[in-house]
PDB file of C-alpha atoms in Angstrom:
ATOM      1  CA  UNK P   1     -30.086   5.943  15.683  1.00 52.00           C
ATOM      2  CA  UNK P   2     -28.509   8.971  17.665  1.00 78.00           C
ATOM      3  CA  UNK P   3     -27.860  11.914  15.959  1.00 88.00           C
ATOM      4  CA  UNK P   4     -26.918  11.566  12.193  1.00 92.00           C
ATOM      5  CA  UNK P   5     -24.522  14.870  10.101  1.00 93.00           C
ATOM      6  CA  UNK P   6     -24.394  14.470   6.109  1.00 94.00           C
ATOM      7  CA  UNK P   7     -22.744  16.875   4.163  1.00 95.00           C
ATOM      8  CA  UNK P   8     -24.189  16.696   0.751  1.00 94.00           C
ATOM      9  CA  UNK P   9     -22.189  19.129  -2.158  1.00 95.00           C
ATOM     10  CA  UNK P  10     -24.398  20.108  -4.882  1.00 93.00           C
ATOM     11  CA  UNK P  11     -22.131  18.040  -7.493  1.00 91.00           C
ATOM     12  CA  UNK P  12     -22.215  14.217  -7.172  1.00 90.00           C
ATOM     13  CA  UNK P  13     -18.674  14.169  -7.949  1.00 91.00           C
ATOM     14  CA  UNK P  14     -17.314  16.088  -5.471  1.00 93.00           C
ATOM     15  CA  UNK P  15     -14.551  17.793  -8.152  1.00 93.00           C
ATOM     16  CA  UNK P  16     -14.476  21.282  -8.222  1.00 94.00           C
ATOM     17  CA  UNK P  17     -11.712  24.038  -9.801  1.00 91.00           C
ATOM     18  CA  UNK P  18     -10.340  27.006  -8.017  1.00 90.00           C
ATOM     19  CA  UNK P  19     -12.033  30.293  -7.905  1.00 89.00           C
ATOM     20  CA  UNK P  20     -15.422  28.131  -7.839  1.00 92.00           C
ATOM     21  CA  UNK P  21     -17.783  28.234  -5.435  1.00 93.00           C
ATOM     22  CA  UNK P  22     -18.395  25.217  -3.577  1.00 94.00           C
ATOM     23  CA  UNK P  23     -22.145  24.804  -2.276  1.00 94.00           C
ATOM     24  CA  UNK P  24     -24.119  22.438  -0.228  1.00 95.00           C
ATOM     25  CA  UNK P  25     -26.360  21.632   2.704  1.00 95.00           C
ATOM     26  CA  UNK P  26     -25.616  20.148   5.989  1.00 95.00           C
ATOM     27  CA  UNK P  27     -28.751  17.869   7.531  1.00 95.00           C
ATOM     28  CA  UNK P  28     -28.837  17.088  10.808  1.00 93.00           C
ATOM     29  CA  UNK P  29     -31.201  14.070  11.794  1.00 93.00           C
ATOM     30  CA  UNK P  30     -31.718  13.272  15.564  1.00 91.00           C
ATOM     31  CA  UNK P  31     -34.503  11.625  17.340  1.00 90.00           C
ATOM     32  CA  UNK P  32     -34.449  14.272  20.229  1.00 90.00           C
ATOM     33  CA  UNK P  33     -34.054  17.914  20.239  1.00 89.00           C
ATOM     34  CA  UNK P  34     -29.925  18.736  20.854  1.00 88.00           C
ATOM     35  CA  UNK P  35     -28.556  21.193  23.071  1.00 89.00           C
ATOM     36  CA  UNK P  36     -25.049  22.837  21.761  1.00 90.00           C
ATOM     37  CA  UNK P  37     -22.866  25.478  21.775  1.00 90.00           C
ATOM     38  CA  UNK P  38     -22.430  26.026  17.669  1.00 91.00           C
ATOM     39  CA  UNK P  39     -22.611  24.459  14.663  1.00 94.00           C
ATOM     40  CA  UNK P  40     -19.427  25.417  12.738  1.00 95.00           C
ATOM     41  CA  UNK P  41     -18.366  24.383   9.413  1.00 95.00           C
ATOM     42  CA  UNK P  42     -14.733  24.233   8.516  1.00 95.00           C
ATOM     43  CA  UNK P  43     -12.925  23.463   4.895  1.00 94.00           C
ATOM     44  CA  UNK P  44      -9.002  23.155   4.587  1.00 93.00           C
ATOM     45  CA  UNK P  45      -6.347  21.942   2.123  1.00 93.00           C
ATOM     46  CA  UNK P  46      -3.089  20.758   2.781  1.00 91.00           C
ATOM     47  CA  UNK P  47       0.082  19.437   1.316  1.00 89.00           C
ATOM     48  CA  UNK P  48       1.664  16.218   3.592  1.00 85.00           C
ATOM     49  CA  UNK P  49       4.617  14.179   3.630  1.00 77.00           C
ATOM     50  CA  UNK P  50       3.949  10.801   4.704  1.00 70.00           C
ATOM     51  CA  UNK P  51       6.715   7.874   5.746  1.00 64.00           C
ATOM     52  CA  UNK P  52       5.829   4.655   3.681  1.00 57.00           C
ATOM     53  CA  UNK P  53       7.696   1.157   4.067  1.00 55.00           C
ATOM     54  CA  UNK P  54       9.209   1.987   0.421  1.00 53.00           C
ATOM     55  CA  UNK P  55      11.485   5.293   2.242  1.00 53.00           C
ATOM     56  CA  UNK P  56      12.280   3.544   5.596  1.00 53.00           C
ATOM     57  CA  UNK P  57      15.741   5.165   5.693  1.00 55.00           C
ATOM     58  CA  UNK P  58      15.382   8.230   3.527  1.00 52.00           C
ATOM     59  CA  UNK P  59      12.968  10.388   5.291  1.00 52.00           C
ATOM     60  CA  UNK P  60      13.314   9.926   8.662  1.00 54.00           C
ATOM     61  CA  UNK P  61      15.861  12.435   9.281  1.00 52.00           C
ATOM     62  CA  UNK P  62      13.625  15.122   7.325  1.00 53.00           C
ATOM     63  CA  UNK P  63       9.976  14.212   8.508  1.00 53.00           C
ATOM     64  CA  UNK P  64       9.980  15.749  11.530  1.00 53.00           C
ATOM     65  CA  UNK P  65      11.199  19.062  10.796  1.00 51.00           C
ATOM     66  CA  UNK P  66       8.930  19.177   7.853  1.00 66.00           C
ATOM     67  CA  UNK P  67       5.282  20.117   8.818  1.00 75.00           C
ATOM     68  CA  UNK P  68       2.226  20.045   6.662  1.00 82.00           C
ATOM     69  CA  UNK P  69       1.599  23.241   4.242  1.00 86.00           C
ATOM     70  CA  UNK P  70      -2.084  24.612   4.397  1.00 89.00           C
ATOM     71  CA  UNK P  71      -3.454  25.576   1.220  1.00 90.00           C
ATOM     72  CA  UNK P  72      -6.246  27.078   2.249  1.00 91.00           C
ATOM     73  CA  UNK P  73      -8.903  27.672   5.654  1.00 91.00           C
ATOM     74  CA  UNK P  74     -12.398  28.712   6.189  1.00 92.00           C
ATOM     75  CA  UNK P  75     -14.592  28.096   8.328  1.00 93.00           C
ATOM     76  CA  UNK P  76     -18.271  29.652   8.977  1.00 93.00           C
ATOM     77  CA  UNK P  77     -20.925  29.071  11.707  1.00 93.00           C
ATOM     78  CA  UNK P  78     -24.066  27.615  10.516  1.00 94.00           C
ATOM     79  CA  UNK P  79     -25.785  27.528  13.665  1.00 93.00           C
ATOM     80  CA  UNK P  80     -25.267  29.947  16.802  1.00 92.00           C
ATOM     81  CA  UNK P  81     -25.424  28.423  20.692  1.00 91.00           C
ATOM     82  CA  UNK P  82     -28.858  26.884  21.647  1.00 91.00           C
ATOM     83  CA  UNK P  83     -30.847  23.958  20.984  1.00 91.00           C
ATOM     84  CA  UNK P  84     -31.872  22.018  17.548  1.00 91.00           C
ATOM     85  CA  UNK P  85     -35.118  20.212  17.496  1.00 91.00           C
ATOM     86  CA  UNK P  86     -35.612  16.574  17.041  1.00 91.00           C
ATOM     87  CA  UNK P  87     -36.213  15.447  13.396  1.00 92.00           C
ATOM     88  CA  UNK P  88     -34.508  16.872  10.473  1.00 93.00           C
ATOM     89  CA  UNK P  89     -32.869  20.120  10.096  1.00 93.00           C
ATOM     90  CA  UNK P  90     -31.032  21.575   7.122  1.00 94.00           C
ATOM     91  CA  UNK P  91     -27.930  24.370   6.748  1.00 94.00           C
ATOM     92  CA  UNK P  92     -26.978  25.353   3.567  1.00 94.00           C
ATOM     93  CA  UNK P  93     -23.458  26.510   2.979  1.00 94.00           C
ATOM     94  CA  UNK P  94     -20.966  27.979   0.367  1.00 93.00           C
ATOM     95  CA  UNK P  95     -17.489  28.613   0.380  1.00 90.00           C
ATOM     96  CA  UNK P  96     -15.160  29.930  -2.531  1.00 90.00           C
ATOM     97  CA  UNK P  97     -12.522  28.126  -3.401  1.00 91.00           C
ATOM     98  CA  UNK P  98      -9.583  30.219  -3.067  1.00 88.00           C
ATOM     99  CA  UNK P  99      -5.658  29.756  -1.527  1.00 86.00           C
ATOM    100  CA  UNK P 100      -4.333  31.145   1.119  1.00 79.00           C
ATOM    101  CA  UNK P 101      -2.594  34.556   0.527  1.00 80.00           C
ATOM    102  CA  UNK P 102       0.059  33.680  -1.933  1.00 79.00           C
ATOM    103  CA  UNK P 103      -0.400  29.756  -1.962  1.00 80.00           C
ATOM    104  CA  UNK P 104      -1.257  27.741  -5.018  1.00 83.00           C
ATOM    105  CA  UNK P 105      -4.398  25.019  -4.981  1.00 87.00           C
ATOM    106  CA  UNK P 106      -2.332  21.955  -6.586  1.00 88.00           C
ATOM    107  CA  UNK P 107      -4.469  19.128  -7.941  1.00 90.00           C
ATOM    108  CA  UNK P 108      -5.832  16.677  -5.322  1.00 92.00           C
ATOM    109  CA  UNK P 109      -3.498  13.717  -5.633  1.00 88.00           C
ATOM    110  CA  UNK P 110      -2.575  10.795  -3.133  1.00 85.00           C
ATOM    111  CA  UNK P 111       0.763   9.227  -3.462  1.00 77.00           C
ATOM    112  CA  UNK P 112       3.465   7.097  -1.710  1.00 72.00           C
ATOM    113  CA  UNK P 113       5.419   9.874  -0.459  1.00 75.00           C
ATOM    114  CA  UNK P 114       2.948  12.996  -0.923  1.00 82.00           C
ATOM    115  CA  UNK P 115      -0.727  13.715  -0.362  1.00 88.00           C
ATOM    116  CA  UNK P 116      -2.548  17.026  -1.446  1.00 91.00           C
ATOM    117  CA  UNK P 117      -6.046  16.752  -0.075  1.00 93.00           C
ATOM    118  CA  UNK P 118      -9.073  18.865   0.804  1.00 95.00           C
ATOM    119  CA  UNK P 119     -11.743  17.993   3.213  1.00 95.00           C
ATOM    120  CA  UNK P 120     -14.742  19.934   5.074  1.00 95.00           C
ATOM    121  CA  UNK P 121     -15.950  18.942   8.385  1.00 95.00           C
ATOM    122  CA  UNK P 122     -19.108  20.185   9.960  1.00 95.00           C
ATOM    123  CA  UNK P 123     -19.133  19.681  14.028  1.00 94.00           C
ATOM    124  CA  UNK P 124     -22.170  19.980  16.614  1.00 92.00           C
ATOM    125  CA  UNK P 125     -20.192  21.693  19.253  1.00 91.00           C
ATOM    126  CA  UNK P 126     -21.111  20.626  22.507  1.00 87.00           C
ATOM    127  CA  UNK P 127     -19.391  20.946  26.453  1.00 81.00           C
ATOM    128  CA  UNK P 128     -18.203  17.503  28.669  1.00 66.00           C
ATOM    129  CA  UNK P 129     -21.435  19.149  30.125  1.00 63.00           C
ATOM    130  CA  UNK P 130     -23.726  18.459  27.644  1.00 65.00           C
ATOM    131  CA  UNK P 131     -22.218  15.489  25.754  1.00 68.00           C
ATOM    132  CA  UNK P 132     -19.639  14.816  23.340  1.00 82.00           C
ATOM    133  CA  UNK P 133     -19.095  17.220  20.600  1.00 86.00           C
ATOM    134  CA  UNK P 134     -20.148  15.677  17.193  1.00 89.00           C
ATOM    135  CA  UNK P 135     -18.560  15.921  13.998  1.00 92.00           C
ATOM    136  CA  UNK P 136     -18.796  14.619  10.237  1.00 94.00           C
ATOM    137  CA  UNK P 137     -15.644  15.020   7.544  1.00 95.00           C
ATOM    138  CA  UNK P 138     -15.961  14.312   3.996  1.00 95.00           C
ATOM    139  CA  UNK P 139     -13.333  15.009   1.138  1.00 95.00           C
ATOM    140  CA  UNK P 140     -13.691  16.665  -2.239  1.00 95.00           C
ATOM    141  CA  UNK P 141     -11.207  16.776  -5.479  1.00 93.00           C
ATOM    142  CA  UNK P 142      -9.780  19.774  -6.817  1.00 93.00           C
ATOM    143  CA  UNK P 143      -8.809  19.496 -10.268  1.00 90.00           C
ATOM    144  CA  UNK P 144      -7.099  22.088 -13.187  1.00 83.00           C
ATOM    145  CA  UNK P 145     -10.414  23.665 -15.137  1.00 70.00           C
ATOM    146  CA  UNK P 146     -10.104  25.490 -17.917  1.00 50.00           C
ATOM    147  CA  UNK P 147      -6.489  27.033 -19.687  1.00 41.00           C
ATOM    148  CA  UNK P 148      -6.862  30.341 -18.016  1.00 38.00           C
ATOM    149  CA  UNK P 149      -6.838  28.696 -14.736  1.00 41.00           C
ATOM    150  CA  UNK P 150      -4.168  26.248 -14.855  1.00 41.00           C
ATOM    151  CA  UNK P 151      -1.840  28.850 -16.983  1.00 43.00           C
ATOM    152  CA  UNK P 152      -2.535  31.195 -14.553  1.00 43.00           C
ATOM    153  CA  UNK P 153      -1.861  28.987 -11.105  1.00 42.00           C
ATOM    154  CA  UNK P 154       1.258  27.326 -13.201  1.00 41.00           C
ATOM    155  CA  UNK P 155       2.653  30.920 -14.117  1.00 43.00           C
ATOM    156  CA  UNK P 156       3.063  32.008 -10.261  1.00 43.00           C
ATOM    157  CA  UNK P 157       4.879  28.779  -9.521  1.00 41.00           C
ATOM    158  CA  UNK P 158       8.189  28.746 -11.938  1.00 42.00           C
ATOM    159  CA  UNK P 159       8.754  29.167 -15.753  1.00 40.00           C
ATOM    160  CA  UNK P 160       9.320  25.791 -16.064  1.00 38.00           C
ATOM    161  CA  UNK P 161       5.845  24.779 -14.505  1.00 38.00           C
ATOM    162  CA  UNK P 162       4.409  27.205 -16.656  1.00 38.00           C
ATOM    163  CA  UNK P 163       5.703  25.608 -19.617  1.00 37.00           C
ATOM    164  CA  UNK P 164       4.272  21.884 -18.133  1.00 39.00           C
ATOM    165  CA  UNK P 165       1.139  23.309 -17.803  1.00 40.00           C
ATOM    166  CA  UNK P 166       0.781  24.455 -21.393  1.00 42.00           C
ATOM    167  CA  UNK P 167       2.107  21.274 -22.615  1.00 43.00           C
ATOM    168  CA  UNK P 168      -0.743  19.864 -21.101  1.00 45.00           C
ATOM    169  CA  UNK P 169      -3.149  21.888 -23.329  1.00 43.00           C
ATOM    170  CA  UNK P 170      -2.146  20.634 -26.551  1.00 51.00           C
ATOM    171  CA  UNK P 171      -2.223  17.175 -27.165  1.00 49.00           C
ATOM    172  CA  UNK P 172      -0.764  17.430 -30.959  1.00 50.00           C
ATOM    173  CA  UNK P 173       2.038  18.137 -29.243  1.00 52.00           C
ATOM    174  CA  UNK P 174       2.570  14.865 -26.950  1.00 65.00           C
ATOM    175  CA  UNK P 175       4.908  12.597 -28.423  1.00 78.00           C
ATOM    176  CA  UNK P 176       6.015   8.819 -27.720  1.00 82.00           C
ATOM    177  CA  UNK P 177       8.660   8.041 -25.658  1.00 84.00           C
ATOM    178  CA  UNK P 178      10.604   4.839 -26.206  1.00 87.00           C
ATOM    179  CA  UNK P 179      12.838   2.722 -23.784  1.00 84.00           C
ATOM    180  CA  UNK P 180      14.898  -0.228 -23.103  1.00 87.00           C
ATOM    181  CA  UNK P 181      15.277  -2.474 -20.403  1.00 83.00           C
ATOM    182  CA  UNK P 182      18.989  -4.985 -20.159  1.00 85.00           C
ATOM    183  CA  UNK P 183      19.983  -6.959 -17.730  1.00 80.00           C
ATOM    184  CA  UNK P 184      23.788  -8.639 -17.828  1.00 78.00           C
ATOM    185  CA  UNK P 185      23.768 -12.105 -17.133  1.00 73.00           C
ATOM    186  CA  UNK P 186      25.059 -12.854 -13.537  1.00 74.00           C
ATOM    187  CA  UNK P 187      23.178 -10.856 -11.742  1.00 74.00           C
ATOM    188  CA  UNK P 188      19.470 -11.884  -9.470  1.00 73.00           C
ATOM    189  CA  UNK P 189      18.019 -10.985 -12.690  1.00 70.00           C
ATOM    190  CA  UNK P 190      19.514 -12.635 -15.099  1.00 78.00           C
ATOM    191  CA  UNK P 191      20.547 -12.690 -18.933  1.00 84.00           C
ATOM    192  CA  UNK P 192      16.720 -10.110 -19.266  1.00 84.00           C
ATOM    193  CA  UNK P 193      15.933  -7.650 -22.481  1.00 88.00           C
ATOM    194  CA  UNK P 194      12.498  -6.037 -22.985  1.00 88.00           C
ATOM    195  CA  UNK P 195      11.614  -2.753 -25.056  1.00 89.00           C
ATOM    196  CA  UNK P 196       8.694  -0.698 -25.304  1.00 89.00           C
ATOM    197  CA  UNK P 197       7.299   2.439 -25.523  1.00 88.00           C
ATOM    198  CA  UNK P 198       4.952   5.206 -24.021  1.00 86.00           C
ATOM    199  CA  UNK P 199       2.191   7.043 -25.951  1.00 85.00           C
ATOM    200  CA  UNK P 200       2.772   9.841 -24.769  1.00 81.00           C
ATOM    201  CA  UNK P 201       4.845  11.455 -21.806  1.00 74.00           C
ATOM    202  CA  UNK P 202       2.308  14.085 -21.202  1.00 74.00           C
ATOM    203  CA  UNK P 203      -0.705  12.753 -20.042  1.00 70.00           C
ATOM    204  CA  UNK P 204      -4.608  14.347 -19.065  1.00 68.00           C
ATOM    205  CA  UNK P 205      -5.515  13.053 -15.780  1.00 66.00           C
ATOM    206  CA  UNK P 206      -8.984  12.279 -17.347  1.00 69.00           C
ATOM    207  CA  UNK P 207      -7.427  10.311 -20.326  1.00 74.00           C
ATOM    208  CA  UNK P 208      -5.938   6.769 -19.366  1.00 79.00           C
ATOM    209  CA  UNK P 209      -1.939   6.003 -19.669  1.00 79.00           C
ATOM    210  CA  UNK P 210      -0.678   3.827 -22.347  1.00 85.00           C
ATOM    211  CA  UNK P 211       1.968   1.820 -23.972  1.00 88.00           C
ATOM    212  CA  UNK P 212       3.675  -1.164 -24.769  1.00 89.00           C
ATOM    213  CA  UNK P 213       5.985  -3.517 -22.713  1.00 89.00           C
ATOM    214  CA  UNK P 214       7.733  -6.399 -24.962  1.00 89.00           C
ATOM    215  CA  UNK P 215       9.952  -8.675 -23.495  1.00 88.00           C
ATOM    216  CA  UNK P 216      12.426 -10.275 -25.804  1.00 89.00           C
ATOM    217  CA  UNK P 217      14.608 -12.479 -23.616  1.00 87.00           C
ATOM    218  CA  UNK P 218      14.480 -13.476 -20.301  1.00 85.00           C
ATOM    219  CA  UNK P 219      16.940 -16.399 -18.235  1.00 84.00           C
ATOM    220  CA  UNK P 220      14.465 -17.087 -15.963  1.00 83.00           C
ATOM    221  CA  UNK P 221      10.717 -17.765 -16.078  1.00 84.00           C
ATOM    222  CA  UNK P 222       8.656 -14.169 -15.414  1.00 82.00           C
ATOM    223  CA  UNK P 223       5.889 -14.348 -12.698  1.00 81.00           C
ATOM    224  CA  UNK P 224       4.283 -11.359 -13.397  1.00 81.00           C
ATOM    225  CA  UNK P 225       4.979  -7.771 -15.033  1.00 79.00           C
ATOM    226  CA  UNK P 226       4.262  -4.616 -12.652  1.00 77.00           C
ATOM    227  CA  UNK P 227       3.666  -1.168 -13.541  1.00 75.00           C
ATOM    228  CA  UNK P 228       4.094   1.137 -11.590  1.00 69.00           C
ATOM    229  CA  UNK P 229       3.254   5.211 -12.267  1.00 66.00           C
ATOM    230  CA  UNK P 230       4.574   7.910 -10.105  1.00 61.00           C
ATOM    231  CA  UNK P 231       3.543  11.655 -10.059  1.00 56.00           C
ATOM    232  CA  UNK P 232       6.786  13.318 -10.124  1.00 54.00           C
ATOM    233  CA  UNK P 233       6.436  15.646  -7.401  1.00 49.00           C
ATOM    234  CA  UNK P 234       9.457  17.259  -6.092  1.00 47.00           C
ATOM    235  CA  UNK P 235       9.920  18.483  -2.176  1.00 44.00           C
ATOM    236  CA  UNK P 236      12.946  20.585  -1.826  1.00 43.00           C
ATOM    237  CA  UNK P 237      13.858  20.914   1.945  1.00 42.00           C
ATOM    238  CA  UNK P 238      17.124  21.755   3.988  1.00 36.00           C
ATOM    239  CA  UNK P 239      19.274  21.346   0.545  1.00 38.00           C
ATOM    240  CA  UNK P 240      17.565  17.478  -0.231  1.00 39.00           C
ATOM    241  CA  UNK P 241      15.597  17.131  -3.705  1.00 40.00           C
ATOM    242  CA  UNK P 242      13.432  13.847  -3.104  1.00 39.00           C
ATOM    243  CA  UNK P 243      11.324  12.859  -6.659  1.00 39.00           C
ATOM    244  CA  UNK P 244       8.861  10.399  -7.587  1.00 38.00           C
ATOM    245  CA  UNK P 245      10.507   8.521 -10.527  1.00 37.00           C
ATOM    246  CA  UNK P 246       8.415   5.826 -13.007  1.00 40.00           C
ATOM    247  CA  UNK P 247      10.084   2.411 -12.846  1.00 41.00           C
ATOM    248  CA  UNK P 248       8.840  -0.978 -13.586  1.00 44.00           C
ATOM    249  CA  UNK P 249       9.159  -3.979 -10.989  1.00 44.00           C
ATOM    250  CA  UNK P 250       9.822  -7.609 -12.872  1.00 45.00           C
ATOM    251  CA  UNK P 251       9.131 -10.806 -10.458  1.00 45.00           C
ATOM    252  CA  UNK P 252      10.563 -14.538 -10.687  1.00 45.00           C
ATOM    253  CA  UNK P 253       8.908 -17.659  -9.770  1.00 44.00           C
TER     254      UNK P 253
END
């Protein structure tokens, strides 16, 4: 068996809002007793831009210059330099969820071109000496809570977020977006016409996304319908706006 880390959080669900407090125990199973030189504990967020085969061409020339943002950094030592015993031995931990100076915790959310993610790693420092050092990760979700926090992280990011954010409070106020789809004949396509609509342009991430697709003509025979739905992030860098858009994807046999 070896040596075995866990990180257990004290919610199942691992989703937790800023300004919380994020608690837990670390257990450390081994058949033997352990020499090391610290037990540390660290937590971090960040923001990444990631190359996908869908931007081959488009972000090359940017990703390298553009490095990851941190959102936030702790770390605290649960154990100092010695030895633990064989068996099981528990750590108990709590960090507050907070950014870094003036950063903003976005919503966890993992995308073609964009990941926001936070993760907390506990490692059993140890010297080429003694062994390899060993370490466990594990991630956990950060989602908007109540008004008061997501008007207040909204309101130090722009007006205009500010005013998303509220929209996202009232759901009276959602309304249904239509659209239409042509394609001219002549094209890879074809002579193609579908309409539909979407409930609602604002949407909860705990409430699911609907609407209606309805194709009324089509040249050739339709294989399948994909839809596809796109957080429209936007990453500004050396004067280039790059955004998620929502598009649907129709395939011929």
């Amino acid at each position: 068996m070896g040596t075995l880390i866990d990180i257990r959080l004290n919610r199942y669900s691992k989703i937790y809002s800023e300004n919380e407090h994020i608690r837990g125990t670390i257990i450390i199973q081994s058949k033997s007793e352990i020499k090391h030189d610290g037990v540390v504990l660290s937590m971090e967020g960040h923001v990444n831009l990631q190359l996908s085969s869908k931007t081959v061409g488009i972000f090359e020339a940017f990703y390298q210059s553009i490095k990851p943002i941190q959102l936030l950094c702790y770390q605290i030592e649960l154990l100092k330099p010695g030895k633990i015993s064989a068996g099981k031995t528990e750590c108990n931990f709590e960090f507050p969820l907070r950014a870094r100076n003036t950063k903003t915790l976005y919503e966890t959310y993992h995308g073609v071109f964009i990941n926001i993610q936070y993760s907390m790693k506990c490692e059993i420092k140890r010297s080429f000496l003694i062994g390899t050092t060993l370490s466990k990760g594990t991630e956990f979700i950060v989602e908007y809570g109540n008004s008061t926090a997501l008007t207040s992280s909204a309101s130090s990011v722009s007006p205009s977020a500010a005013f998303i954010a509220n929209d996202l409070l009232k759901p009276a106020e959602m309304k249904r977006v239509d659209f239409d789809m042509v394609s001219e004949s002549g094209n890879k396509f074809g002579l193609f016409k579908a309409h539909g609509h979407i409930d609602s342009a604002t949407c909860p991430i705990t409430k699911p996304f609907t609407g209606e697709i309805i194709i009324d003509r089509a040249e050739f025979p339709i294989k399948s319908v994909e839809v596809q739905l796109g957080n429209p992030i936007s990453h500004v860098h050396l004067n280039a706006n790059f955004k998620k858009v929502y598009f649907f994807l129709f395939s011929k046999s």
